[in-house]
Amino acid sequence: QVQLVESGGGSVQAGGSLILSCVASGLSFVSTCTGWFRQAPGKEREAVAVRGRDGLGDIAESVQGRFTISADIAANVLYLLMDSLKPEDSGMYYCAATSCAESGPPPLRDYQYDYWGQGTQVTVSS
């Protein structure tokens, strides 16, 4: 049984930082693409950062230079380092994983991911 469990969300002021973690069980990050998605109230879920099996990935333009996705492959933990947070970064953040090719760009759409965590809330106040 696959489980993804996020943690690290919270309330911060604009300009602050947070580190989100996602611990996976029942699958291996060696053989999956992974990503962080977020959803704000009234908006569609969007990709924030995704990572391929080769470690390469993509970052949404809105968070480039502020957010970094990384992983501890041995421990099956995915991270999202978030700096210089803005109020528009607020939302529920989800960790996701799916089987994918050994190389090539990871999927960017939420429907392309098979496994999801329950989400962790991030609130940034101005």
Tab-separated table of C-alpha atoms in Angstrom:
chain	number	residue	atom	x	y	z
A	1	GLN	CA	0.000	0.000	0.000
A	2	VAL	CA	1.412	3.332	-1.064
A	3	GLN	CA	1.362	6.183	1.417
A	4	LEU	CA	2.644	9.723	1.083
A	5	VAL	CA	2.653	11.795	4.249
A	6	GLU	CA	3.406	15.503	4.120
A	7	SER	CA	4.496	17.698	6.981
A	8	GLY	CA	6.061	21.094	7.575
A	9	GLY	CA	3.238	23.418	6.659
A	10	GLY	CA	2.230	26.311	8.857
A	11	SER	CA	1.612	30.022	9.116
A	12	VAL	CA	4.390	32.469	8.338
A	13	GLN	CA	4.749	36.111	7.481
A	14	ALA	CA	5.662	37.264	4.017
A	15	GLY	CA	9.369	36.871	3.421
A	16	GLY	CA	9.591	33.855	5.677
A	17	SER	CA	10.621	30.296	4.910
A	18	LEU	CA	9.232	26.809	5.296
A	19	ILE	CA	10.463	23.335	4.469
A	20	LEU	CA	7.866	20.769	3.492
A	21	SER	CA	8.635	17.067	3.764
A	22	CYS	CA	6.935	14.079	2.204
A	23	VAL	CA	7.706	10.614	3.487
A	24	ALA	CA	6.792	7.809	1.106
A	25	SER	CA	6.156	4.152	1.814
A	26	GLY	CA	5.110	1.361	-0.510
A	27	LEU	CA	7.095	2.782	-3.407
A	28	SER	CA	10.622	3.890	-4.168
A	29	PHE	CA	11.710	7.300	-5.391
A	30	VAL	CA	14.293	5.439	-7.469
A	31	SER	CA	11.550	4.379	-9.857
A	32	THR	CA	9.065	7.229	-9.650
A	33	CYS	CA	8.645	10.814	-10.651
A	34	THR	CA	7.591	13.062	-7.816
A	35	GLY	CA	6.208	16.499	-7.379
A	36	TRP	CA	4.700	19.160	-5.198
A	37	PHE	CA	1.360	20.651	-6.121
A	38	ARG	CA	-0.696	23.339	-4.445
A	39	GLN	CA	-4.287	24.414	-4.447
A	40	ALA	CA	-5.626	27.712	-3.218
A	41	PRO	CA	-9.326	28.177	-2.407
A	42	GLY	CA	-11.335	28.577	-5.588
A	43	LYS	CA	-8.402	27.717	-7.800
A	44	GLU	CA	-7.266	24.633	-9.647
A	45	ARG	CA	-4.464	22.500	-8.324
A	46	GLU	CA	-1.184	23.472	-9.943
A	47	ALA	CA	2.294	22.033	-10.130
A	48	VAL	CA	4.839	23.875	-8.030
A	49	ALA	CA	7.871	21.683	-8.590
A	50	VAL	CA	8.375	18.267	-10.127
A	51	ARG	CA	11.308	15.910	-10.167
A	52	GLY	CA	12.220	13.100	-12.546
A	53	ARG	CA	13.987	9.863	-11.764
A	54	ASP	CA	17.227	11.382	-12.986
A	55	GLY	CA	16.954	14.180	-10.434
A	56	LEU	CA	16.139	16.792	-13.029
A	57	GLY	CA	12.908	18.668	-12.776
A	58	ASP	CA	10.884	21.761	-13.346
A	59	ILE	CA	9.850	24.653	-11.176
A	60	ALA	CA	6.792	26.819	-11.754
A	61	GLU	CA	7.700	30.262	-13.010
A	62	SER	CA	5.873	31.881	-10.095
A	63	VAL	CA	8.247	30.299	-7.567
A	64	GLN	CA	11.505	30.170	-9.516
A	65	GLY	CA	14.417	31.404	-7.462
A	66	ARG	CA	12.439	30.944	-4.239
A	67	PHE	CA	11.478	27.262	-4.094
A	68	THR	CA	13.687	24.197	-4.449
A	69	ILE	CA	12.648	20.563	-4.770
A	70	SER	CA	14.994	17.897	-3.508
A	71	ALA	CA	14.902	14.306	-2.354
A	72	ASP	CA	16.647	11.878	-0.078
A	73	ILE	CA	16.350	8.839	-2.300
A	74	ALA	CA	17.647	6.385	0.255
A	75	ALA	CA	15.120	7.545	2.831
A	76	ASN	CA	12.279	8.029	0.347
A	77	VAL	CA	11.720	11.612	1.486
A	78	LEU	CA	10.816	14.480	-0.825
A	79	TYR	CA	11.394	18.080	0.222
A	80	LEU	CA	10.206	21.483	-0.863
A	81	LEU	CA	12.338	24.325	0.398
A	82	MET	CA	10.368	27.556	0.267
A	83	ASP	CA	12.023	30.927	0.745
A	84	SER	CA	10.802	34.512	0.388
A	85	LEU	CA	7.233	33.376	0.785
A	86	LYS	CA	4.458	35.574	-0.522
A	87	PRO	CA	0.754	35.673	0.410
A	88	GLU	CA	-0.059	34.236	-3.009
A	89	ASP	CA	1.904	31.108	-2.055
A	90	SER	CA	-0.802	30.221	0.456
A	91	GLY	CA	-2.704	27.034	-0.134
A	92	MET	CA	-2.798	23.330	0.484
A	93	TYR	CA	0.399	21.675	-0.656
A	94	TYR	CA	0.351	18.096	-1.852
A	95	CYS	CA	3.075	15.588	-2.513
A	96	ALA	CA	2.542	13.294	-5.496
A	97	ALA	CA	4.291	10.372	-7.147
A	98	THR	CA	3.871	8.241	-10.223
A	99	SER	CA	5.734	5.649	-12.271
A	100	CYS	CA	7.657	7.209	-15.108
A	101	ALA	CA	10.476	6.690	-17.566
A	102	GLU	CA	14.067	6.564	-16.334
A	103	SER	CA	14.910	9.779	-18.125
A	104	GLY	CA	13.005	12.626	-19.631
A	105	PRO	CA	10.903	15.416	-18.178
A	106	PRO	CA	8.580	14.513	-15.306
A	107	PRO	CA	4.827	14.989	-15.714
A	108	LEU	CA	3.439	18.430	-15.000
A	109	ARG	CA	-0.294	17.764	-14.732
A	110	ASP	CA	-1.947	16.499	-11.599
A	111	TYR	CA	-3.946	13.847	-13.472
A	112	GLN	CA	-0.662	12.255	-14.512
A	113	TYR	CA	0.157	11.343	-10.909
A	114	ASP	CA	-1.215	8.184	-9.330
A	115	TYR	CA	-0.365	8.663	-5.674
A	116	TRP	CA	-1.124	11.613	-3.423
A	117	GLY	CA	-0.615	12.686	0.128
A	118	GLN	CA	-3.295	14.260	2.284
A	119	GLY	CA	-1.783	17.728	2.009
A	120	THR	CA	-0.265	20.259	4.365
A	121	GLN	CA	-1.560	23.812	4.706
A	122	VAL	CA	0.671	26.808	4.078
A	123	THR	CA	-0.589	30.256	5.035
A	124	VAL	CA	1.466	33.360	4.315
A	125	SER	CA	0.313	36.628	5.826
A	126	SER	CA	1.275	40.052	4.565
